PDB file of C-alpha atoms in Angstrom:
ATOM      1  CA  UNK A   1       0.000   0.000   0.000  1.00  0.00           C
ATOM      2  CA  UNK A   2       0.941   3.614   0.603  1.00  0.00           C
ATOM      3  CA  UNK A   3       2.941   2.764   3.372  1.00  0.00           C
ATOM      4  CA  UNK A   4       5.457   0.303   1.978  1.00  0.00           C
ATOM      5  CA  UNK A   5       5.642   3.230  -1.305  1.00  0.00           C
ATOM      6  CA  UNK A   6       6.791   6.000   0.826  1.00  0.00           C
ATOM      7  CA  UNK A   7       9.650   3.523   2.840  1.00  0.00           C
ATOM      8  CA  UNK A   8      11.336   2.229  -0.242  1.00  0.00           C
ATOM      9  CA  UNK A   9      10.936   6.198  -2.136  1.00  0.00           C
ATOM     10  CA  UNK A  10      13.064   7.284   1.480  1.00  0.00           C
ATOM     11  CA  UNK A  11      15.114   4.672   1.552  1.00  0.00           C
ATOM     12  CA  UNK A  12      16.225   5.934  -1.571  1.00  0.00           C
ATOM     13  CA  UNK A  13      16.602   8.968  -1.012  1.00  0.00           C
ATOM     14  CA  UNK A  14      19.112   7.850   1.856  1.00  0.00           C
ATOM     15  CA  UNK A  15      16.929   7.818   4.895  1.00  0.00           C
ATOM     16  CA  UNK A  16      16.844   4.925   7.163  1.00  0.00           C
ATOM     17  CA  UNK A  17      12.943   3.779   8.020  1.00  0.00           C
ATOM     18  CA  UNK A  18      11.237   2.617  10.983  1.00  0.00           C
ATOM     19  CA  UNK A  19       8.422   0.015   9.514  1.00  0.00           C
ATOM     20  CA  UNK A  20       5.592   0.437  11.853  1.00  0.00           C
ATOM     21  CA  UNK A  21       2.756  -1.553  11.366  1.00  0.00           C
ATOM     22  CA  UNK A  22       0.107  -4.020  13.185  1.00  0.00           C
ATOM     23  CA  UNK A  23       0.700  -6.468  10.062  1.00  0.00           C
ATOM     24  CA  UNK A  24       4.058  -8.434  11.098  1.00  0.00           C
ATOM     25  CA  UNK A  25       4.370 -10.813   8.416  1.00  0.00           C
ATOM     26  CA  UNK A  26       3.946  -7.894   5.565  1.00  0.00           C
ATOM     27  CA  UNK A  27       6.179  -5.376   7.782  1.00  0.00           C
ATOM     28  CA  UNK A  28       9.183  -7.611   8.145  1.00  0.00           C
ATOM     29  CA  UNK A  29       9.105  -8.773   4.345  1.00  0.00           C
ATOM     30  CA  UNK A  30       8.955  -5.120   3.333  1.00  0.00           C
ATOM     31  CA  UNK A  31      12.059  -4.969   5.638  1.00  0.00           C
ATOM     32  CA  UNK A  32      13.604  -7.750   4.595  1.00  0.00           C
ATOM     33  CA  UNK A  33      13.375  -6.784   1.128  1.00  0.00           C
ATOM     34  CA  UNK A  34      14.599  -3.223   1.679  1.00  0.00           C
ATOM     35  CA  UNK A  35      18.145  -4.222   3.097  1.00  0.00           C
ATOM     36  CA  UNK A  36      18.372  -6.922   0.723  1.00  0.00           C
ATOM     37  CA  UNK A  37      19.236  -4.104  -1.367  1.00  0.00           C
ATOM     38  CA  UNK A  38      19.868  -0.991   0.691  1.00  0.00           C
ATOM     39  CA  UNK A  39      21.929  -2.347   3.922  1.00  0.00           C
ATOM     40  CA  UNK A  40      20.506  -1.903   7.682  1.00  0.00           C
ATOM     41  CA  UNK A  41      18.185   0.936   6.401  1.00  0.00           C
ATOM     42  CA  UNK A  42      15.195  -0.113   7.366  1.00  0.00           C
ATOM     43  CA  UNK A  43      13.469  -2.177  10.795  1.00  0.00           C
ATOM     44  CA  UNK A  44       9.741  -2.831  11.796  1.00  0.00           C
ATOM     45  CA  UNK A  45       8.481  -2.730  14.935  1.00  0.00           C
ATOM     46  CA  UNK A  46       4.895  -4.034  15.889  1.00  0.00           C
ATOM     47  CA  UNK A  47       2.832  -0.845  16.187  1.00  0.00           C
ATOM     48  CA  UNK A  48      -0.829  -0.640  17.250  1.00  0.00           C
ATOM     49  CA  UNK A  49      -1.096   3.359  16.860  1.00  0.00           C
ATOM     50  CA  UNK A  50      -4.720   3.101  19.438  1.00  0.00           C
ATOM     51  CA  UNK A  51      -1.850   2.612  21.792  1.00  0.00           C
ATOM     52  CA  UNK A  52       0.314   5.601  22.604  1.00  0.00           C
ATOM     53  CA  UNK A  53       2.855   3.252  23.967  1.00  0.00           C
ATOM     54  CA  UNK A  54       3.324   0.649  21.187  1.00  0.00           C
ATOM     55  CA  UNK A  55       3.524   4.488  19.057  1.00  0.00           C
ATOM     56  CA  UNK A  56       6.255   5.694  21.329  1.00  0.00           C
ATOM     57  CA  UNK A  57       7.956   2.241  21.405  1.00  0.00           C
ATOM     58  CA  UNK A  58       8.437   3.529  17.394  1.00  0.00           C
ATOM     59  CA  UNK A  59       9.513   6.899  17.706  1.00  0.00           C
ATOM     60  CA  UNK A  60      12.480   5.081  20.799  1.00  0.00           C
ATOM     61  CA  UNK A  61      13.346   2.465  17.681  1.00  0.00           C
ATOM     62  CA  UNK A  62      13.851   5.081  15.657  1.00  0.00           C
ATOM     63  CA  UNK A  63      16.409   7.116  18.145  1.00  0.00           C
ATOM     64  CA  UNK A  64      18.477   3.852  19.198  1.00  0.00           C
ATOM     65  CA  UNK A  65      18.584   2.256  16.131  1.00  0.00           C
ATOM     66  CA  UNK A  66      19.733   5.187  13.459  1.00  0.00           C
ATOM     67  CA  UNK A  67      19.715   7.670  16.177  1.00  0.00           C
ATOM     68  CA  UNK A  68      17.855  10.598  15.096  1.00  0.00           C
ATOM     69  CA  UNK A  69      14.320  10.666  14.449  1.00  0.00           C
ATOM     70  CA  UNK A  70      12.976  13.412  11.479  1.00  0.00           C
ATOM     71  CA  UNK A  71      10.079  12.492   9.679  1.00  0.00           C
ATOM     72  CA  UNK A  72       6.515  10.594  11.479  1.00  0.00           C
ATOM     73  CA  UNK A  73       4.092   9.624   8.962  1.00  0.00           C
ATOM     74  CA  UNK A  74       0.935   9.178  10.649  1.00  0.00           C
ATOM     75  CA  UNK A  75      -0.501   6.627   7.534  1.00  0.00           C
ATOM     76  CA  UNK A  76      -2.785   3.906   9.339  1.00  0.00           C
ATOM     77  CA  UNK A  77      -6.203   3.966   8.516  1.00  0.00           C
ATOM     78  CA  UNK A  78      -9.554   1.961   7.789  1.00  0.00           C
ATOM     79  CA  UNK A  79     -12.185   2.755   5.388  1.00  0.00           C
ATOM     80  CA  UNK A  80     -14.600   1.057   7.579  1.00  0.00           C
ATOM     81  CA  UNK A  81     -18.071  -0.623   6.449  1.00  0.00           C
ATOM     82  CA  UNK A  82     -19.531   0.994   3.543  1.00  0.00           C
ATOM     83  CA  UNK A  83     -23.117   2.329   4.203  1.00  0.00           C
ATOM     84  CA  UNK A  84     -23.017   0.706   7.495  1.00  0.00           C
ATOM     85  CA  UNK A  85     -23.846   4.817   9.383  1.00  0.00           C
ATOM     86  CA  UNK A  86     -27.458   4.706   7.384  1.00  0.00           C
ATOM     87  CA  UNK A  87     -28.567   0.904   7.803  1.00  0.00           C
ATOM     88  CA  UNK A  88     -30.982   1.673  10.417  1.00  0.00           C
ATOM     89  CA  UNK A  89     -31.438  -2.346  10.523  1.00  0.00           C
ATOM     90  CA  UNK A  90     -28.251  -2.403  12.514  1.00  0.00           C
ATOM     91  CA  UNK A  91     -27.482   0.062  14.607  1.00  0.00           C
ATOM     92  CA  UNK A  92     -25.423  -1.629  17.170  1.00  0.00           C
ATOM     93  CA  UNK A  93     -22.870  -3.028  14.414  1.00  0.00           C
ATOM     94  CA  UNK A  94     -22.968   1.040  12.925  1.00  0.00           C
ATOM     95  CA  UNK A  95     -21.859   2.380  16.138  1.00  0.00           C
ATOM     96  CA  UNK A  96     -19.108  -0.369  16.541  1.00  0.00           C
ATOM     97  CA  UNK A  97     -17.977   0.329  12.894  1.00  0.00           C
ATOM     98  CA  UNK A  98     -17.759   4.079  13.371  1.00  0.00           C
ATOM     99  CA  UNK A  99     -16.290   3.965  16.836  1.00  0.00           C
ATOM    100  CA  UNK A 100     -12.979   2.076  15.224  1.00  0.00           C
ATOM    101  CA  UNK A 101     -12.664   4.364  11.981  1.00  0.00           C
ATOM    102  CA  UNK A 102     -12.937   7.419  14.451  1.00  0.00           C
ATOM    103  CA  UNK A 103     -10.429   5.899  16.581  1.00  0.00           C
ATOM    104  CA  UNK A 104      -7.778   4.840  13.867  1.00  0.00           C
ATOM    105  CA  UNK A 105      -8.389   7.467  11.650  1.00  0.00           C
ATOM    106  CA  UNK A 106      -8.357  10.413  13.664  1.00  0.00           C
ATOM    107  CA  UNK A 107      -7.078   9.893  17.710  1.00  0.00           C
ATOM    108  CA  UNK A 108      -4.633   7.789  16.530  1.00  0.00           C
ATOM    109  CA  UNK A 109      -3.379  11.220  14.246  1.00  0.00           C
ATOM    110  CA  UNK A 110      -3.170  13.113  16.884  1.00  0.00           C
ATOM    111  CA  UNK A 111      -1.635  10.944  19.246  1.00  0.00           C
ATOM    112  CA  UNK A 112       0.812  10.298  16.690  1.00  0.00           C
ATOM    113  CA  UNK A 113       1.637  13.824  16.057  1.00  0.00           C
ATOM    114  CA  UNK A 114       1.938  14.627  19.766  1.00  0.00           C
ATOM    115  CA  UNK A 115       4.431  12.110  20.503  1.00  0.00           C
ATOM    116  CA  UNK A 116       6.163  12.945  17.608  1.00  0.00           C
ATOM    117  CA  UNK A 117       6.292  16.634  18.713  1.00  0.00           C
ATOM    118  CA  UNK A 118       7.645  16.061  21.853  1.00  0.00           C
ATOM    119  CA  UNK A 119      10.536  14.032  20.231  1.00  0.00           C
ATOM    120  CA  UNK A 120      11.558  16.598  17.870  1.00  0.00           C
ATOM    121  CA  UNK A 121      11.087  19.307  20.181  1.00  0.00           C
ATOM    122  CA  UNK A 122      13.717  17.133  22.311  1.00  0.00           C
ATOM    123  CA  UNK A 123      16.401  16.875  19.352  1.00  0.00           C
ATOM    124  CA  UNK A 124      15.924  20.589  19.045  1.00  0.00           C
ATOM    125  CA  UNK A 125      16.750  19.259  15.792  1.00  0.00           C
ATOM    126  CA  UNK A 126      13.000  20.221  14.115  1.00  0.00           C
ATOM    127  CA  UNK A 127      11.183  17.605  11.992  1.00  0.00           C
ATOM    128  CA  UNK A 128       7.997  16.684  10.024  1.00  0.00           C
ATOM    129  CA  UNK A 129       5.121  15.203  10.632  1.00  0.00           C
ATOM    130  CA  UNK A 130       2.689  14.110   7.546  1.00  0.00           C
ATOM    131  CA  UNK A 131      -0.870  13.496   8.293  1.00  0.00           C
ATOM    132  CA  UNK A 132      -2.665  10.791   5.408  1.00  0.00           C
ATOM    133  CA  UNK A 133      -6.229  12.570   4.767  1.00  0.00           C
ATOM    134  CA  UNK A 134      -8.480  11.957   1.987  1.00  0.00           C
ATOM    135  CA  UNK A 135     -10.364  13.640  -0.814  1.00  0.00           C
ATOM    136  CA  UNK A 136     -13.136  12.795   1.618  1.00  0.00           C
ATOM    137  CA  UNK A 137     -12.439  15.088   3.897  1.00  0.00           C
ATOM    138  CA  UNK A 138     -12.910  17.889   1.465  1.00  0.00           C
ATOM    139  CA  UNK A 139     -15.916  16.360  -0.051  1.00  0.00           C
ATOM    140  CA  UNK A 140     -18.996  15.027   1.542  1.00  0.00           C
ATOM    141  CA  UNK A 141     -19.093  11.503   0.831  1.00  0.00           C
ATOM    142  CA  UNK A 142     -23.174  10.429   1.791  1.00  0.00           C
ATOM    143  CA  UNK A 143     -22.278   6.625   1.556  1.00  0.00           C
ATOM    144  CA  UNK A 144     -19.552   6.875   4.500  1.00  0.00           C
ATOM    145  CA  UNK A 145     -19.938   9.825   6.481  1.00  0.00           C
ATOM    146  CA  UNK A 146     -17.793   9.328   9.558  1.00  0.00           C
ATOM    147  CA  UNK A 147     -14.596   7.927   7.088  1.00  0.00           C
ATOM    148  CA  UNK A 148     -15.246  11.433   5.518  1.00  0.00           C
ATOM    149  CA  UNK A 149     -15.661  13.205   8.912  1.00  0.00           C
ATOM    150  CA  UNK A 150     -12.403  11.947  10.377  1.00  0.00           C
ATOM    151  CA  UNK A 151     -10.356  12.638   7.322  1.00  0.00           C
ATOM    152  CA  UNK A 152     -11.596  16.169   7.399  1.00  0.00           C
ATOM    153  CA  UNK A 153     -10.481  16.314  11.129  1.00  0.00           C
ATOM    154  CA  UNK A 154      -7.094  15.594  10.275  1.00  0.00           C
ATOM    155  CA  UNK A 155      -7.085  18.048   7.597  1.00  0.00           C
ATOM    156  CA  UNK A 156      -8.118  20.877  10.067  1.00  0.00           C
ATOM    157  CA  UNK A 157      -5.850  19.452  12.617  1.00  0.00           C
ATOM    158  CA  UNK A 158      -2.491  19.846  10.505  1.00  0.00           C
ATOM    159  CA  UNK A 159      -3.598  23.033   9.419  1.00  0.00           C
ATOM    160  CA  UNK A 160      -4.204  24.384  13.176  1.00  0.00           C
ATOM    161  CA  UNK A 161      -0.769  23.234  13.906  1.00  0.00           C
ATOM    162  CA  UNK A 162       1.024  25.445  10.759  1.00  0.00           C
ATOM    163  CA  UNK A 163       2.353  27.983  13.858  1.00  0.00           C
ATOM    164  CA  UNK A 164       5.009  25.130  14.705  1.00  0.00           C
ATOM    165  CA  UNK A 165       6.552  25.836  11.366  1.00  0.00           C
ATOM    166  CA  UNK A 166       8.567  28.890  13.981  1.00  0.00           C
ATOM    167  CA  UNK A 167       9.687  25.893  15.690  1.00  0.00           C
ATOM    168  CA  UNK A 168      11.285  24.090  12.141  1.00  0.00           C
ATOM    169  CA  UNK A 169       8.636  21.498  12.893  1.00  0.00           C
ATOM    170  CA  UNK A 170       6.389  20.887   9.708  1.00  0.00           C
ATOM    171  CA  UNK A 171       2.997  19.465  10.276  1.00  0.00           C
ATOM    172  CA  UNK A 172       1.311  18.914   6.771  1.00  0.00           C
ATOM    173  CA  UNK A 173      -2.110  16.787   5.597  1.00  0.00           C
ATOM    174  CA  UNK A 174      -1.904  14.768   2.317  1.00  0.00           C
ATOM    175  CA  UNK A 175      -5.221  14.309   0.483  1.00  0.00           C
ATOM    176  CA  UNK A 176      -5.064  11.758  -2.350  1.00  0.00           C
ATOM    177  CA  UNK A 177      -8.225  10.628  -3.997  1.00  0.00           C
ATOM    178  CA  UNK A 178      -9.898   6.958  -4.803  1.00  0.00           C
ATOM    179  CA  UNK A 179      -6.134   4.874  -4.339  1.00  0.00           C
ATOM    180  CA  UNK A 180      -6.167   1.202  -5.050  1.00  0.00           C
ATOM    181  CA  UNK A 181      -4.313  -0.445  -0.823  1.00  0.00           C
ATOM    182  CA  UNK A 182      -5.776  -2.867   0.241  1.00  0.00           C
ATOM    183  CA  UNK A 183      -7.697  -1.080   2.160  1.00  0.00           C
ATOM    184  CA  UNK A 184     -10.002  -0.557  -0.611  1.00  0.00           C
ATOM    185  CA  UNK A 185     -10.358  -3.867  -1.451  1.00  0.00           C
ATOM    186  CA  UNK A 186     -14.060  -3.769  -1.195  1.00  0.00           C
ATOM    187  CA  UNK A 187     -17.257  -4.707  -3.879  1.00  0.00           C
ATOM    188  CA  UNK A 188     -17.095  -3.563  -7.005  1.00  0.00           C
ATOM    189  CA  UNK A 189     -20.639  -1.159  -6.270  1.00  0.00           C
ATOM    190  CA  UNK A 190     -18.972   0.361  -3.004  1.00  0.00           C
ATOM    191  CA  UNK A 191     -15.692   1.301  -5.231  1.00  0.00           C
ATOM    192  CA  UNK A 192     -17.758   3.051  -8.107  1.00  0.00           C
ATOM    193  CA  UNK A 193     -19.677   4.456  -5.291  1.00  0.00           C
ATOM    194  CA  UNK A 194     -16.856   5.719  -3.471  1.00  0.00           C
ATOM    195  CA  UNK A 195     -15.062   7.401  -6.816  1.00  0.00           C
ATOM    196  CA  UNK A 196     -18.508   8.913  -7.450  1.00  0.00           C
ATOM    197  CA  UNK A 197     -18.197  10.994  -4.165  1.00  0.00           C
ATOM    198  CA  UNK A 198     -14.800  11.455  -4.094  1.00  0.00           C
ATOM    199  CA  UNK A 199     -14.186  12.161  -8.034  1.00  0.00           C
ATOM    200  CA  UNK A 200     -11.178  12.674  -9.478  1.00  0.00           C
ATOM    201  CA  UNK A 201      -8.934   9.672 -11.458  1.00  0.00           C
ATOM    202  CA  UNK A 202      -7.903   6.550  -9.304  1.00  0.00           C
ATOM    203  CA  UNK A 203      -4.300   6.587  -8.340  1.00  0.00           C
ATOM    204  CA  UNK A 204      -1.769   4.165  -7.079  1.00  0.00           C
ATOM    205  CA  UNK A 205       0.252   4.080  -3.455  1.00  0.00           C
ATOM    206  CA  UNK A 206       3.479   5.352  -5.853  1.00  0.00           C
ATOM    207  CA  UNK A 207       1.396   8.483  -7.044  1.00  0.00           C
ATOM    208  CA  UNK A 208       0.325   8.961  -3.395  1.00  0.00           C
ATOM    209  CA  UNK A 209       3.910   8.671  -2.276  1.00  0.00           C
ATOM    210  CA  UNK A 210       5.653  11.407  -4.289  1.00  0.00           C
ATOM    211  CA  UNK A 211       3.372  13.861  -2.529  1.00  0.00           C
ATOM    212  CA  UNK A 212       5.077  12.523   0.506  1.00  0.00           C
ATOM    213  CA  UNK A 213       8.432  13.345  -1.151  1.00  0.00           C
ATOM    214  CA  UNK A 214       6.636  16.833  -1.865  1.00  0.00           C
ATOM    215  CA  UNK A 215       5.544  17.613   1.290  1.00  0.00           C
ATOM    216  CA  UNK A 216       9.191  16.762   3.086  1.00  0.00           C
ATOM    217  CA  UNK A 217      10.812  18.751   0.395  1.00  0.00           C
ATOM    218  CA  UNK A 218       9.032  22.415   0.536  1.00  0.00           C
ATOM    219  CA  UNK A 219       9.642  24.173   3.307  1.00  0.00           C
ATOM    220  CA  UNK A 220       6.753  26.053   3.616  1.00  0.00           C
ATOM    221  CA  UNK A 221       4.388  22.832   3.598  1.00  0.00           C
ATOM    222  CA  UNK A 222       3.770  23.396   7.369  1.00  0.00           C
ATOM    223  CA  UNK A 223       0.130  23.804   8.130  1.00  0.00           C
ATOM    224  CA  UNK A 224      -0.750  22.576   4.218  1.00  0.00           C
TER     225      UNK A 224
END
């Protein structure tokens, strides 16, 4: 998906990466196959980003294995149940649906970019933090609501933080439109669905990941 895009665009680009992910099999093949061909720059680490500790266990990998700690992409996230907000049939399984894509999707953001914060503001070196939003949080999307609610959330949050820009730290949103993951391996009617609300052409995790590359690059994207 996105995630595995941006690692091997940093890696080269010389960075060393910290693969954080709930998925252990796919994280340690993506890091297996990064320093088959770029040497120790790259480690996962079993990361369940609900849990500020398992998030901070990260950002310490990070410091003690390359030791510095720059860049936090905050990239988890769950689409959820398609239509599952209007089926008034359900309710119960509605609220459980929207109660994880709030949590992933949003609180784990911004306790991502808070324990990020504190970690650059402790290097004194700066940083930047990159948010993943959506196309759906600039347009309303009727057929998932709360997916398009939280991803409009983090889009206001990055921008509310564009004052820490006086601090060198860079706290930017990405919005890419309908992108083939797997997280959007879902029926055919919810995809044309979804790219009905969201518009725009479908794109793939490399397209997504240059505007990673973007966003690291200018520095003015703070707050963007």
């Amino acid at each position: 998906g996105i995630g595995k895009c941006v690692c091997n665009d940093f890696v080269q680009r010389g960075a060393s990466v910290v693969i954080a992910d709930v998925n252990r099999e796919g994280g340690m093949a993506l890091e297996k196959e990064i320093n088959e061909n770029f040497k120790n720059k790259a480690v996962f680490v079993y990361c369940d980003v609900t849990d500020p500790q398992s998030i901070q266990n990260a950002i310490d990998t990070s410091i003690k294995t390359f030791g510095r700690f720059d860049i936090m992409c905050n990239n988890a996230g769950i689409g959820g149940s398609f239509g599952s907000f209007n089926n008034s049939e359900d309710v119960p399984f509605g609220i459980k649906n929207a109660t994880a894509v709030v949590k992933i999707n949003l609180e784990a953001v911004v306790l991502g970019t808070m324990l990020a914060l504190r970690a650059m503001r402790k290097s004194g070196n700066g940083g930047v933090i990159i948010n993943t939003a959506s196309m759906g949080g600039i347009f309303p999307m009727p057929y998932n609501p709360v997916y398009a609610a939280t991803k409009s959330g983090v889009i206001q949050f990055s921008r509310s933080l564009g004052n820490l820009q006086d601090e060198n730290i860079r706290v930017s949103a990405i919005c890419p439109t309908y992108t083939i993951t797997p997280l959007t391996s879902i029926d055919e009617l919810s995809k044309e669905q979804m790219k009905k609300e969201v518009g725009g052409n479908m794109l793939v995790p490399e397209d997504v990941s240059k505007g990673f590359m973007v966003l690291v690059d200018d520095m003015n994207s703070g707050g963007k």
